[in-house]
Amino acid sequence: MLMTILDGSIVTVAMPAIQSDLGFTPVGLSWVVNAYLIAFGSLLLLAGRLGDLIGRKRMFLAGTGVFTAASLLAGVATSPGLLIAARFLQGVGSAMASAVSLGILVTLFTAPRERAKAIAVFSFTGAAGASLGQVLGGVLTDALTWNWIFFINLPIGIAALLVALPALPGDRGLGLKAGADVAGALLVTSGLMIGIYAAVKIEEYGASSAHTLGLGGLALALLAGFVVRQATAKNPLMPLRILRSRSVSGANLVQMLMVAALFSFQILVALYLQKVLGYGAARTGLAMLPAAAVIGAVSLGVSARLNARFGERNVLLTGLVLLVGVLGLLTRVPVHASYVTDLLPVMLLAAGFGLALPALTSLGMSGAKEEDAGLASGLFNTTQQIGMALGVAVLSTLAASRTESLTAAGRPAAEALTGGYHLAFAVGTGLLLAALTVAFTVLRRPDQAPETRTRPDQAPNTRAHDDQARQSAPAERQNQLTTL
């Protein structure tokens, strides 16, 4: 999972070298990212449900194999068309493996404390993987060549396959007859693919263009048809019961808003460092390393304990408040910034992502039954990719438009770029405030949240209670004492 998530961002700092070596046009270069995003985002929901039907282990192994082979093809690419095709195949493999990963975790780890730890590790790969991708992308491109950002996936992919074969238990799945909805599959895949394509091309065509509005309307019509189909089909691809849970639907909406906002941190901060402050690729990656470090430390070190102690909802709200601080500070970053005083505090506040994502992941999977675990996993990852595509489309377009207007007004290039980034950071802050509002109003406190459990000083002091406690198994009693 770390490998597939890294691949979504590792190319960003290597794109100038790729353009120079393969002769990409400026418009064509964007497809090195877009081809991956479109395939990845549009196939996650379908792959997740297919994992439930044919077996999640089979889907994970097949996806990892496709991704690894496509990485080799990308590394040896000698033309723009071949690299774009390889990136599309990488997106297909990533969707197949990623869609079922959360489903595998929640079915393997059923005890609340163990599941919290597993989700914390999973969330770390998502939160820190993107930042680490920029570090590795810069270092590999400067030290070797851009080809190695893809070649590095080969030993990792092979090792993952060799470990997964004996480590993951086999599952037969429900069988294709339990949800072989071909019409639904075509509707949702085509709708997501067209919608994501329309979103990533907004910067080129404009938000109000016939191209954007036409494709956006078609995508919405296809997705609406998919929902109608799922409500009426005998064996739906996505049973709509999964959306009845406030935790599932609310967590997916919060995630979409949060990821869209944080695109401005992940990508626009890197552009600011390079285009305004003049950092190189490797220095840009190292400058963002503190963010990856604090996200990893919080995700792996304390998030599981905080979720168990205070409940996922409260931890999520705290993380979102910290992230509002991240983008709020960036709206005031100057043209001639000092890294220590202007940027390092921003990187450290990114710890909020290490709090928010594990809590959000737990909430997003909490309402799914075991037979729907792959579907819930695919849905959660799909909203993440939709949020990313919207963030790319909206925030980059706003930044570019603001920069153009400031340049036309006679502002220096660095000042115009910074003004454009300020606007994107301000809109991102608004998206995070919207996510905070949804989390506060929609996500209800779980019935068995830690704060509602009986404290030791409130335990009933009755003879029956004592007898029952003495009859408990030692392991169970220890678990209860640990939780209290």
Coordinates of N, CA and C in Angstrom, one line a residue, residues 1 47-48 51-52 55-64 96-110 114-115 118-119 122 164-165 167-171 365 369-378 381:
M1 N 0.8 -1.2 0.0 CA 0.0 0.0 0.0 C 0.9 1.2 0.0
A47 N -13.6 -2.6 -8.1 CA -12.6 -3.5 -7.6 C -12.9 -4.0 -6.2
G48 N -13.4 -3.0 -5.4 CA -13.7 -3.4 -4.0 C -14.9 -4.4 -4.0
G51 N -13.7 -7.8 -5.2 CA -13.0 -8.4 -4.1 C -13.9 -9.2 -3.2
D52 N -15.0 -8.6 -2.8 CA -16.0 -9.3 -2.0 C -16.6 -10.5 -2.7
G55 N -13.1 -12.9 -3.9 CA -12.0 -13.1 -2.8 C -11.1 -11.9 -2.8
R56 N -10.9 -11.4 -1.6 CA -10.1 -10.2 -1.5 C -8.6 -10.5 -1.6
K57 N -8.2 -11.6 -1.2 CA -6.8 -12.0 -1.4 C -6.4 -12.1 -2.9
R58 N -7.3 -12.7 -3.7 CA -7.0 -12.8 -5.1 C -6.9 -11.4 -5.8
M59 N -7.9 -10.6 -5.4 CA -7.8 -9.2 -6.0 C -6.6 -8.5 -5.6
F60 N -6.2 -8.6 -4.3 CA -5.0 -7.9 -3.8 C -3.7 -8.4 -4.6
L61 N -3.6 -9.7 -4.7 CA -2.4 -10.3 -5.4 C -2.4 -9.9 -6.9
A62 N -3.5 -10.0 -7.5 CA -3.6 -9.6 -8.9 C -3.3 -8.1 -9.1
G63 N -3.8 -7.3 -8.3 CA -3.5 -5.8 -8.4 C -2.1 -5.5 -8.2
T64 N -1.5 -6.1 -7.2 CA 0.0 -5.9 -6.9 C 0.8 -6.4 -8.1
M96 N -7.0 -2.1 -7.9 CA -7.3 -3.5 -7.5 C -6.8 -3.8 -6.2
A97 N -5.5 -3.4 -5.9 CA -4.9 -3.7 -4.6 C -5.5 -2.8 -3.5
S98 N -5.6 -1.6 -3.7 CA -6.0 -0.6 -2.7 C -7.5 -0.8 -2.3
A99 N -8.3 -1.2 -3.3 CA -9.7 -1.3 -3.0 C -10.1 -2.3 -1.9
V100 N -9.3 -3.3 -1.8 CA -9.6 -4.4 -0.8 C -8.7 -4.4 0.4
S101 N -7.8 -3.5 0.5 CA -6.8 -3.5 1.6 C -7.5 -3.2 2.9
L102 N -8.3 -2.2 3.0 CA -9.0 -1.9 4.2 C -10.0 -3.1 4.6
G103 N -10.6 -3.7 3.6 CA -11.5 -4.8 3.8 C -10.7 -6.0 4.4
I104 N -9.5 -6.2 3.9 CA -8.7 -7.3 4.5 C -8.4 -7.0 6.0
L105 N -8.0 -5.7 6.3 CA -7.7 -5.4 7.6 C -8.8 -5.6 8.6
V106 N -10.0 -5.0 8.2 CA -11.1 -5.1 9.2 C -11.6 -6.5 9.4
T107 N -11.4 -7.4 8.5 CA -11.9 -8.8 8.7 C -10.8 -9.6 9.4
L108 N -9.5 -9.2 9.3 CA -8.5 -9.9 10.0 C -8.4 -9.5 11.4
F109 N -8.6 -8.2 11.7 CA -8.4 -7.7 13.1 C -9.8 -7.3 13.6
T110 N -10.4 -8.1 14.3 CA -11.8 -7.9 14.8 C -11.8 -7.3 16.2
E114 N -6.8 -4.0 18.5 CA -6.0 -4.5 17.4 C -6.4 -3.8 16.1
R115 N -7.7 -3.7 15.9 CA -8.1 -3.0 14.6 C -7.6 -1.6 14.6
A118 N -4.1 -1.6 13.6 CA -3.9 -1.9 12.2 C -4.3 -0.7 11.3
I119 N -5.4 -0.1 11.6 CA -5.9 1.1 10.9 C -4.9 2.3 11.0
F122 N -2.2 1.6 8.5 CA -2.7 1.8 7.2 C -2.8 3.3 6.9
A164 N 2.7 -11.7 0.9 CA 1.2 -11.8 1.0 C 0.7 -13.2 0.7
L165 N 1.4 -14.0 -0.1 CA 0.9 -15.3 -0.5 C 0.7 -16.2 0.8
A167 N 0.9 -15.0 4.0 CA 0.5 -14.3 5.2 C -1.0 -14.0 5.2
L168 N -1.6 -13.8 4.0 CA -3.0 -13.5 3.9 C -3.9 -14.7 3.8
P169 N -4.9 -14.9 4.6 CA -5.7 -16.1 4.6 C -6.6 -16.1 3.3
G170 N -6.8 -17.2 2.7 CA -7.6 -17.3 1.5 C -9.1 -17.1 1.9
D171 N -9.8 -16.5 1.0 CA -11.2 -16.3 1.1 C -11.9 -16.6 -0.2
M365 N -15.3 2.7 8.0 CA -15.4 1.3 7.9 C -16.3 0.7 9.0
K369 N -20.8 -4.4 7.1 CA -20.8 -5.8 7.5 C -19.6 -6.5 6.8
E370 N -19.3 -7.7 7.3 CA -18.1 -8.4 6.8 C -18.2 -8.7 5.3
E371 N -19.4 -9.0 4.8 CA -19.6 -9.3 3.4 C -19.5 -8.0 2.5
D372 N -19.5 -6.9 3.2 CA -19.4 -5.6 2.4 C -18.1 -4.9 2.7
A373 N -17.2 -5.6 3.3 CA -15.9 -4.9 3.7 C -15.1 -4.4 2.5
G374 N -15.1 -5.2 1.5 CA -14.3 -4.8 0.3 C -15.0 -3.6 -0.4
L375 N -16.3 -3.6 -0.4 CA -17.1 -2.5 -1.0 C -16.9 -1.2 -0.2
A376 N -17.0 -1.3 1.2 CA -16.7 -0.1 2.0 C -15.3 0.4 1.8
S377 N -14.4 -0.5 1.7 CA -13.0 -0.1 1.4 C -12.8 0.6 0.1
G378 N -13.5 0.0 -0.9 CA -13.4 0.7 -2.2 C -14.1 2.0 -2.3
N381 N -11.8 4.6 -0.5 CA -10.7 5.0 -1.4 C -11.2 5.8 -2.6

